[in-house]
Amino acid sequence: MIKIAIVEDNDKMMAMASRYVYLSAKATVDSAIEIKIEQFASAEKFLEGLSKKAGYDILLVDIGLPRMSGVDLGKKIREEYPEIYLVFLTSYVEYAIDSYRIGAYQYILKEDMEDRLPQTIEYIVERISRSSEGYRWVGSEWDRSKIFYKEIIYICKSKGAKYTEYITVEKRYKERIPIKQLIKELDNEVFILVDRSNIINLNHIIRLKGDTIYLTEDEHIIVTPARMSKLKERIHTLWQMKNGAYSNGEGKL
């Protein structure tokens, strides 16, 4: 599933944006992949939904929202959820500088929405789809399970334990493999070894605070300051890889 949130207080614009987004996304991915779009009339309503762990892959935000502006919402999202593709919609070109400072993936004028929004969504959805294809078989020869990378929250191995444990969105799996060997075999774009016993999926981090990495409300890992600094650099690099495709010559919108 690819989850997309649209925050727009104008009903007509919301309907237009939703239609362009849905048709473009469905035309890009395999028919088996579900596209889910959720609509919010304010930044506050969106944040309320986000606090309930309804994670999103793409966020489209109208800059001119009442109370909390789209710019302020964008800053908050970029700080706490750097993996989300952030796209600004606005009627005013003067907000472009603000969007670039925040690090938005794209800035689209509403008057150009019909042409530019479908192109943007197609490109983002294709990238998300490709990054979701990685998986790993774990278990014994007689009892094997296929785990998609996107479902792995983190991997751990207690001191002296025989098995490495995969904690996923749905359940836990075990495999007899050293952590150091495993990190070499995984997709190193999204996985990082944060200490001798834990590998985390960068896309499942919900918060960094002090020396603690929060992966769910109940799961957290404490690391050294040096490890935390390295982790923040990796998150920044991952965000740049997701949002800097055009500067690398992959295309232009």
mmCIF file of C-alpha atoms in Angstrom:
data_model
loop_
_atom_site.group_PDB
_atom_site.id
_atom_site.type_symbol
_atom_site.label_atom_id
_atom_site.label_comp_id
_atom_site.label_asym_id
_atom_site.label_seq_id
_atom_site.Cartn_x
_atom_site.Cartn_y
_atom_site.Cartn_z
ATOM 1 C CA MET A 1 0.000 0.000 0.000
ATOM 2 C CA ILE A 2 1.089 3.551 -0.772
ATOM 3 C CA LYS A 3 -0.485 6.104 1.557
ATOM 4 C CA ILE A 4 -0.919 9.699 0.448
ATOM 5 C CA ALA A 5 -2.221 12.599 2.551
ATOM 6 C CA ILE A 6 -3.569 15.837 1.098
ATOM 7 C CA VAL A 7 -3.982 18.873 3.352
ATOM 8 C CA GLU A 8 -6.118 21.522 1.639
ATOM 9 C CA ASP A 9 -8.880 23.764 3.009
ATOM 10 C CA ASN A 10 -10.510 24.516 -0.344
ATOM 11 C CA ASP A 11 -13.009 21.798 -1.320
ATOM 12 C CA LYS A 12 -12.659 22.362 -5.054
ATOM 13 C CA MET A 13 -8.862 22.232 -4.938
ATOM 14 C CA MET A 14 -9.005 19.150 -2.707
ATOM 15 C CA ALA A 15 -11.183 17.331 -5.226
ATOM 16 C CA MET A 16 -8.915 18.276 -8.134
ATOM 17 C CA ALA A 17 -5.708 17.325 -6.346
ATOM 18 C CA SER A 18 -7.164 14.017 -5.140
ATOM 19 C CA ARG A 19 -8.271 13.097 -8.643
ATOM 20 C CA TYR A 20 -4.904 13.893 -10.243
ATOM 21 C CA VAL A 21 -3.014 12.073 -7.504
ATOM 22 C CA TYR A 22 -5.132 8.922 -7.577
ATOM 23 C CA LEU A 23 -5.182 8.539 -11.368
ATOM 24 C CA SER A 24 -1.441 9.205 -11.660
ATOM 25 C CA ALA A 25 -0.516 6.810 -8.849
ATOM 26 C CA LYS A 26 -2.729 3.989 -10.138
ATOM 27 C CA ALA A 27 -1.305 4.370 -13.635
ATOM 28 C CA THR A 28 2.235 4.008 -12.286
ATOM 29 C CA VAL A 29 2.115 0.946 -10.011
ATOM 30 C CA ASP A 30 1.052 -2.662 -10.356
ATOM 31 C CA SER A 31 -2.701 -3.137 -10.012
ATOM 32 C CA ALA A 32 -2.127 -5.254 -6.893
ATOM 33 C CA ILE A 33 -0.709 -2.265 -4.993
ATOM 34 C CA GLU A 34 -3.382 -0.311 -3.153
ATOM 35 C CA ILE A 35 -3.330 3.491 -3.320
ATOM 36 C CA LYS A 36 -4.908 5.093 -0.272
ATOM 37 C CA ILE A 37 -5.569 8.839 -0.168
ATOM 38 C CA GLU A 38 -6.659 10.609 3.013
ATOM 39 C CA GLN A 39 -7.922 14.190 3.040
ATOM 40 C CA PHE A 40 -7.488 16.809 5.762
ATOM 41 C CA ALA A 41 -8.870 20.342 5.867
ATOM 42 C CA SER A 42 -6.218 21.653 8.268
ATOM 43 C CA ALA A 43 -2.690 21.002 9.489
ATOM 44 C CA GLU A 44 -4.058 20.287 12.958
ATOM 45 C CA LYS A 45 -6.346 17.520 11.682
ATOM 46 C CA PHE A 46 -3.477 15.965 9.753
ATOM 47 C CA LEU A 47 -1.165 15.952 12.789
ATOM 48 C CA GLU A 48 -3.926 14.379 14.853
ATOM 49 C CA GLY A 49 -4.142 11.524 12.361
ATOM 50 C CA LEU A 50 -0.366 11.217 12.194
ATOM 51 C CA SER A 51 -0.151 10.851 15.977
ATOM 52 C CA LYS A 52 -2.255 7.704 15.653
ATOM 53 C CA LYS A 53 0.597 6.073 13.705
ATOM 54 C CA ALA A 54 -1.115 6.371 10.331
ATOM 55 C CA GLY A 55 2.168 6.767 8.482
ATOM 56 C CA TYR A 56 2.236 8.333 5.018
ATOM 57 C CA ASP A 57 4.554 8.004 2.047
ATOM 58 C CA ILE A 58 3.592 11.279 0.345
ATOM 59 C CA LEU A 59 2.228 14.518 1.785
ATOM 60 C CA LEU A 60 0.694 17.266 -0.380
ATOM 61 C CA VAL A 61 0.219 20.516 1.529
ATOM 62 C CA ASP A 62 -1.465 23.788 0.650
ATOM 63 C CA ILE A 63 0.852 26.518 1.908
ATOM 64 C CA GLY A 64 -1.975 28.968 2.667
ATOM 65 C CA LEU A 65 -3.718 26.967 5.392
ATOM 66 C CA PRO A 66 -5.579 28.698 8.256
ATOM 67 C CA ARG A 67 -4.009 28.770 11.738
ATOM 68 C CA MET A 68 -0.936 26.531 11.227
ATOM 69 C CA SER A 69 0.367 27.324 7.734
ATOM 70 C CA GLY A 70 1.590 24.755 5.259
ATOM 71 C CA VAL A 71 5.114 26.091 5.724
ATOM 72 C CA ASP A 72 4.991 25.494 9.485
ATOM 73 C CA LEU A 73 3.533 22.030 8.956
ATOM 74 C CA GLY A 74 6.259 21.281 6.431
ATOM 75 C CA LYS A 75 8.986 22.270 8.911
ATOM 76 C CA LYS A 76 7.533 19.965 11.547
ATOM 77 C CA ILE A 77 7.216 17.049 9.129
ATOM 78 C CA ARG A 78 10.714 17.526 7.746
ATOM 79 C CA GLU A 79 12.181 17.475 11.284
ATOM 80 C CA GLU A 80 10.255 14.463 12.576
ATOM 81 C CA TYR A 81 9.505 12.434 9.443
ATOM 82 C CA PRO A 82 12.295 13.100 6.913
ATOM 83 C CA GLU A 83 11.342 10.028 4.871
ATOM 84 C CA ILE A 84 7.983 11.497 3.745
ATOM 85 C CA TYR A 85 7.909 12.999 0.256
ATOM 86 C CA LEU A 86 6.714 16.561 0.824
ATOM 87 C CA VAL A 87 4.999 18.466 -2.014
ATOM 88 C CA PHE A 88 3.736 22.027 -1.599
ATOM 89 C CA LEU A 89 0.715 23.415 -3.468
ATOM 90 C CA THR A 90 0.147 27.158 -3.587
ATOM 91 C CA SER A 91 -1.269 30.031 -5.613
ATOM 92 C CA TYR A 92 1.676 32.305 -4.832
ATOM 93 C CA VAL A 93 5.101 31.974 -6.395
ATOM 94 C CA GLU A 94 6.745 34.024 -3.629
ATOM 95 C CA TYR A 95 6.515 31.017 -1.284
ATOM 96 C CA ALA A 96 8.993 29.058 -3.411
ATOM 97 C CA ILE A 97 11.981 30.152 -1.325
ATOM 98 C CA ASP A 98 10.334 28.900 1.876
ATOM 99 C CA SER A 99 9.644 25.512 0.308
ATOM 100 C CA TYR A 100 13.268 25.131 -0.805
ATOM 101 C CA ARG A 101 14.558 26.085 2.648
ATOM 102 C CA ILE A 102 12.392 23.395 4.222
ATOM 103 C CA GLY A 103 13.544 20.834 1.681
ATOM 104 C CA ALA A 104 10.278 20.089 -0.057
ATOM 105 C CA TYR A 105 10.464 17.584 -2.893
ATOM 106 C CA GLN A 106 8.454 19.840 -5.190
ATOM 107 C CA TYR A 107 6.734 23.234 -5.196
ATOM 108 C CA ILE A 108 3.732 23.359 -7.534
ATOM 109 C CA LEU A 109 1.646 26.386 -8.413
ATOM 110 C CA LYS A 110 -2.054 25.536 -8.422
ATOM 111 C CA GLU A 111 -2.427 27.075 -11.864
ATOM 112 C CA ASP A 112 0.093 24.479 -13.125
ATOM 113 C CA MET A 113 -1.343 21.591 -11.107
ATOM 114 C CA GLU A 114 -2.980 19.800 -14.034
ATOM 115 C CA ASP A 115 0.364 19.445 -15.831
ATOM 116 C CA ARG A 116 2.905 19.210 -13.036
ATOM 117 C CA LEU A 117 1.152 17.285 -10.262
ATOM 118 C CA PRO A 118 0.630 14.060 -12.289
ATOM 119 C CA GLN A 119 4.279 14.080 -13.387
ATOM 120 C CA THR A 120 5.463 14.576 -9.838
ATOM 121 C CA ILE A 121 3.248 11.853 -8.379
ATOM 122 C CA GLU A 122 4.201 9.352 -11.088
ATOM 123 C CA TYR A 123 7.888 9.898 -10.394
ATOM 124 C CA ILE A 124 7.568 9.655 -6.600
ATOM 125 C CA VAL A 125 5.303 6.593 -6.685
ATOM 126 C CA GLU A 126 7.687 4.799 -9.028
ATOM 127 C CA ARG A 127 10.564 5.416 -6.615
ATOM 128 C CA ILE A 128 8.507 4.232 -3.638
ATOM 129 C CA SER A 129 7.412 1.136 -5.530
ATOM 130 C CA ARG A 130 10.999 0.233 -6.440
ATOM 131 C CA SER A 131 12.228 0.690 -2.868
ATOM 132 C CA SER A 132 9.453 -1.598 -1.559
ATOM 133 C CA GLU A 133 10.469 -4.593 -3.649
ATOM 134 C CA GLY A 134 13.398 -5.774 -1.492
ATOM 135 C CA TYR A 135 12.849 -8.837 0.670
ATOM 136 C CA ARG A 136 14.651 -11.608 2.531
ATOM 137 C CA TRP A 137 13.922 -15.264 3.200
ATOM 138 C CA VAL A 138 14.479 -16.237 6.843
ATOM 139 C CA GLY A 139 14.112 -19.429 8.834
ATOM 140 C CA SER A 140 15.227 -22.999 8.333
ATOM 141 C CA GLU A 141 15.185 -25.101 5.188
ATOM 142 C CA TRP A 142 11.884 -26.637 6.312
ATOM 143 C CA ASP A 143 10.205 -23.494 7.606
ATOM 144 C CA ARG A 144 11.026 -20.340 5.644
ATOM 145 C CA SER A 145 9.273 -16.972 5.610
ATOM 146 C CA LYS A 146 9.542 -14.113 3.116
ATOM 147 C CA ILE A 147 9.994 -10.731 4.816
ATOM 148 C CA PHE A 148 9.842 -7.487 2.857
ATOM 149 C CA TYR A 149 12.429 -4.902 3.895
ATOM 150 C CA LYS A 150 9.759 -2.247 4.330
ATOM 151 C CA GLU A 151 8.077 -4.381 7.031
ATOM 152 C CA ILE A 152 11.214 -4.797 9.176
ATOM 153 C CA ILE A 153 11.270 -2.291 12.043
ATOM 154 C CA TYR A 154 14.572 -3.452 13.489
ATOM 155 C CA ILE A 155 16.759 -6.531 13.964
ATOM 156 C CA CYS A 156 18.418 -7.502 17.229
ATOM 157 C CA LYS A 157 20.539 -10.183 18.822
ATOM 158 C CA SER A 158 20.915 -10.494 22.576
ATOM 159 C CA LYS A 159 24.359 -11.234 24.001
ATOM 160 C CA GLY A 160 24.993 -14.964 23.941
ATOM 161 C CA ALA A 161 21.833 -15.714 21.960
ATOM 162 C CA LYS A 162 21.972 -18.216 19.084
ATOM 163 C CA TYR A 163 19.398 -16.489 16.937
ATOM 164 C CA THR A 164 19.033 -13.045 15.425
ATOM 165 C CA GLU A 165 15.466 -11.733 15.739
ATOM 166 C CA TYR A 166 13.547 -9.690 13.141
ATOM 167 C CA ILE A 167 10.884 -7.401 14.587
ATOM 168 C CA THR A 168 8.383 -6.561 11.852
ATOM 169 C CA VAL A 169 5.093 -4.726 11.615
ATOM 170 C CA GLU A 170 3.123 -7.955 12.069
ATOM 171 C CA LYS A 171 5.267 -10.460 13.993
ATOM 172 C CA ARG A 172 8.755 -11.627 14.959
ATOM 173 C CA TYR A 173 11.027 -14.005 13.055
ATOM 174 C CA LYS A 174 14.302 -15.729 13.953
ATOM 175 C CA GLU A 175 17.357 -16.628 11.908
ATOM 176 C CA ARG A 176 20.706 -18.095 12.884
ATOM 177 C CA ILE A 177 23.082 -15.512 11.400
ATOM 178 C CA PRO A 178 25.669 -13.090 12.868
ATOM 179 C CA ILE A 179 24.623 -9.432 12.944
ATOM 180 C CA LYS A 180 27.798 -8.340 11.122
ATOM 181 C CA GLN A 181 27.123 -10.751 8.260
ATOM 182 C CA LEU A 182 23.477 -9.714 8.066
ATOM 183 C CA ILE A 183 24.173 -5.980 7.727
ATOM 184 C CA LYS A 184 26.331 -6.755 4.675
ATOM 185 C CA GLU A 185 23.482 -8.660 3.033
ATOM 186 C CA LEU A 186 20.716 -6.121 3.665
ATOM 187 C CA ASP A 187 19.809 -3.055 1.612
ATOM 188 C CA ASN A 188 22.296 -0.565 3.065
ATOM 189 C CA GLU A 189 20.247 2.386 1.845
ATOM 190 C CA VAL A 190 17.701 1.948 4.637
ATOM 191 C CA PHE A 191 19.353 -0.288 7.252
ATOM 192 C CA ILE A 192 22.071 0.805 9.669
ATOM 193 C CA LEU A 193 23.951 -0.976 12.451
ATOM 194 C CA VAL A 194 23.528 1.321 15.472
ATOM 195 C CA ASP A 195 25.478 -0.861 17.926
ATOM 196 C CA ARG A 196 26.827 -4.411 18.157
ATOM 197 C CA SER A 197 23.377 -5.891 18.678
ATOM 198 C CA ASN A 198 20.877 -3.786 16.724
ATOM 199 C CA ILE A 199 20.146 -2.975 13.080
ATOM 200 C CA ILE A 200 17.367 -0.472 12.470
ATOM 201 C CA ASN A 201 15.275 0.428 9.439
ATOM 202 C CA LEU A 202 15.638 4.190 8.980
ATOM 203 C CA ASN A 203 12.134 4.403 7.532
ATOM 204 C CA HIS A 204 10.604 3.213 10.816
ATOM 205 C CA ILE A 205 12.158 5.846 13.073
ATOM 206 C CA ILE A 206 9.377 7.954 14.592
ATOM 207 C CA ARG A 207 11.510 10.137 16.857
ATOM 208 C CA LEU A 208 15.088 10.868 17.965
ATOM 209 C CA LYS A 209 15.494 12.352 21.422
ATOM 210 C CA GLY A 210 18.734 12.669 23.345
ATOM 211 C CA ASP A 211 20.441 9.272 23.142
ATOM 212 C CA THR A 212 17.247 7.367 22.305
ATOM 213 C CA ILE A 213 15.878 6.109 18.969
ATOM 214 C CA TYR A 214 12.114 5.562 19.060
ATOM 215 C CA LEU A 215 10.886 3.000 16.512
ATOM 216 C CA THR A 216 7.375 2.538 17.916
ATOM 217 C CA GLU A 217 5.748 3.865 21.057
ATOM 218 C CA ASP A 218 6.923 0.709 22.858
ATOM 219 C CA GLU A 219 10.213 -0.062 21.095
ATOM 220 C CA HIS A 220 13.280 2.112 21.557
ATOM 221 C CA ILE A 221 17.075 1.760 21.472
ATOM 222 C CA ILE A 222 19.638 3.781 23.425
ATOM 223 C CA VAL A 223 22.896 4.577 21.605
ATOM 224 C CA THR A 224 26.093 6.523 22.221
ATOM 225 C CA PRO A 225 26.364 10.206 21.159
ATOM 226 C CA ALA A 226 28.769 9.210 18.368
ATOM 227 C CA ARG A 227 26.317 6.615 17.035
ATOM 228 C CA MET A 228 23.449 9.116 17.242
ATOM 229 C CA SER A 229 25.461 11.664 15.260
ATOM 230 C CA LYS A 230 26.207 9.062 12.580
ATOM 231 C CA LEU A 231 22.539 8.063 12.482
ATOM 232 C CA LYS A 232 21.424 11.652 11.895
ATOM 233 C CA GLU A 233 23.908 11.923 9.015
ATOM 234 C CA ARG A 234 22.486 8.746 7.449
ATOM 235 C CA ILE A 235 18.918 10.038 7.783
ATOM 236 C CA HIS A 236 19.943 13.275 6.090
ATOM 237 C CA THR A 237 21.683 11.331 3.302
ATOM 238 C CA LEU A 238 18.646 9.090 2.795
ATOM 239 C CA TRP A 239 16.394 12.125 2.547
ATOM 240 C CA GLN A 240 18.737 13.707 -0.005
ATOM 241 C CA MET A 241 18.727 10.502 -2.074
ATOM 242 C CA LYS A 242 14.932 10.501 -2.111
ATOM 243 C CA ASN A 243 14.526 14.165 -2.853
ATOM 244 C CA GLY A 244 17.599 15.008 -4.915
ATOM 245 C CA ALA A 245 17.027 12.860 -7.974
ATOM 246 C CA TYR A 246 16.729 15.775 -10.352
ATOM 247 C CA SER A 247 19.989 17.376 -9.309
ATOM 248 C CA ASN A 248 21.631 14.067 -10.279
ATOM 249 C CA GLY A 249 20.287 14.246 -13.816
ATOM 250 C CA GLU A 250 17.533 11.641 -13.474
ATOM 251 C CA GLY A 251 14.887 13.986 -14.794
ATOM 252 C CA LYS A 252 13.281 17.355 -14.542
ATOM 253 C CA LEU A 253 9.788 18.444 -13.651
#
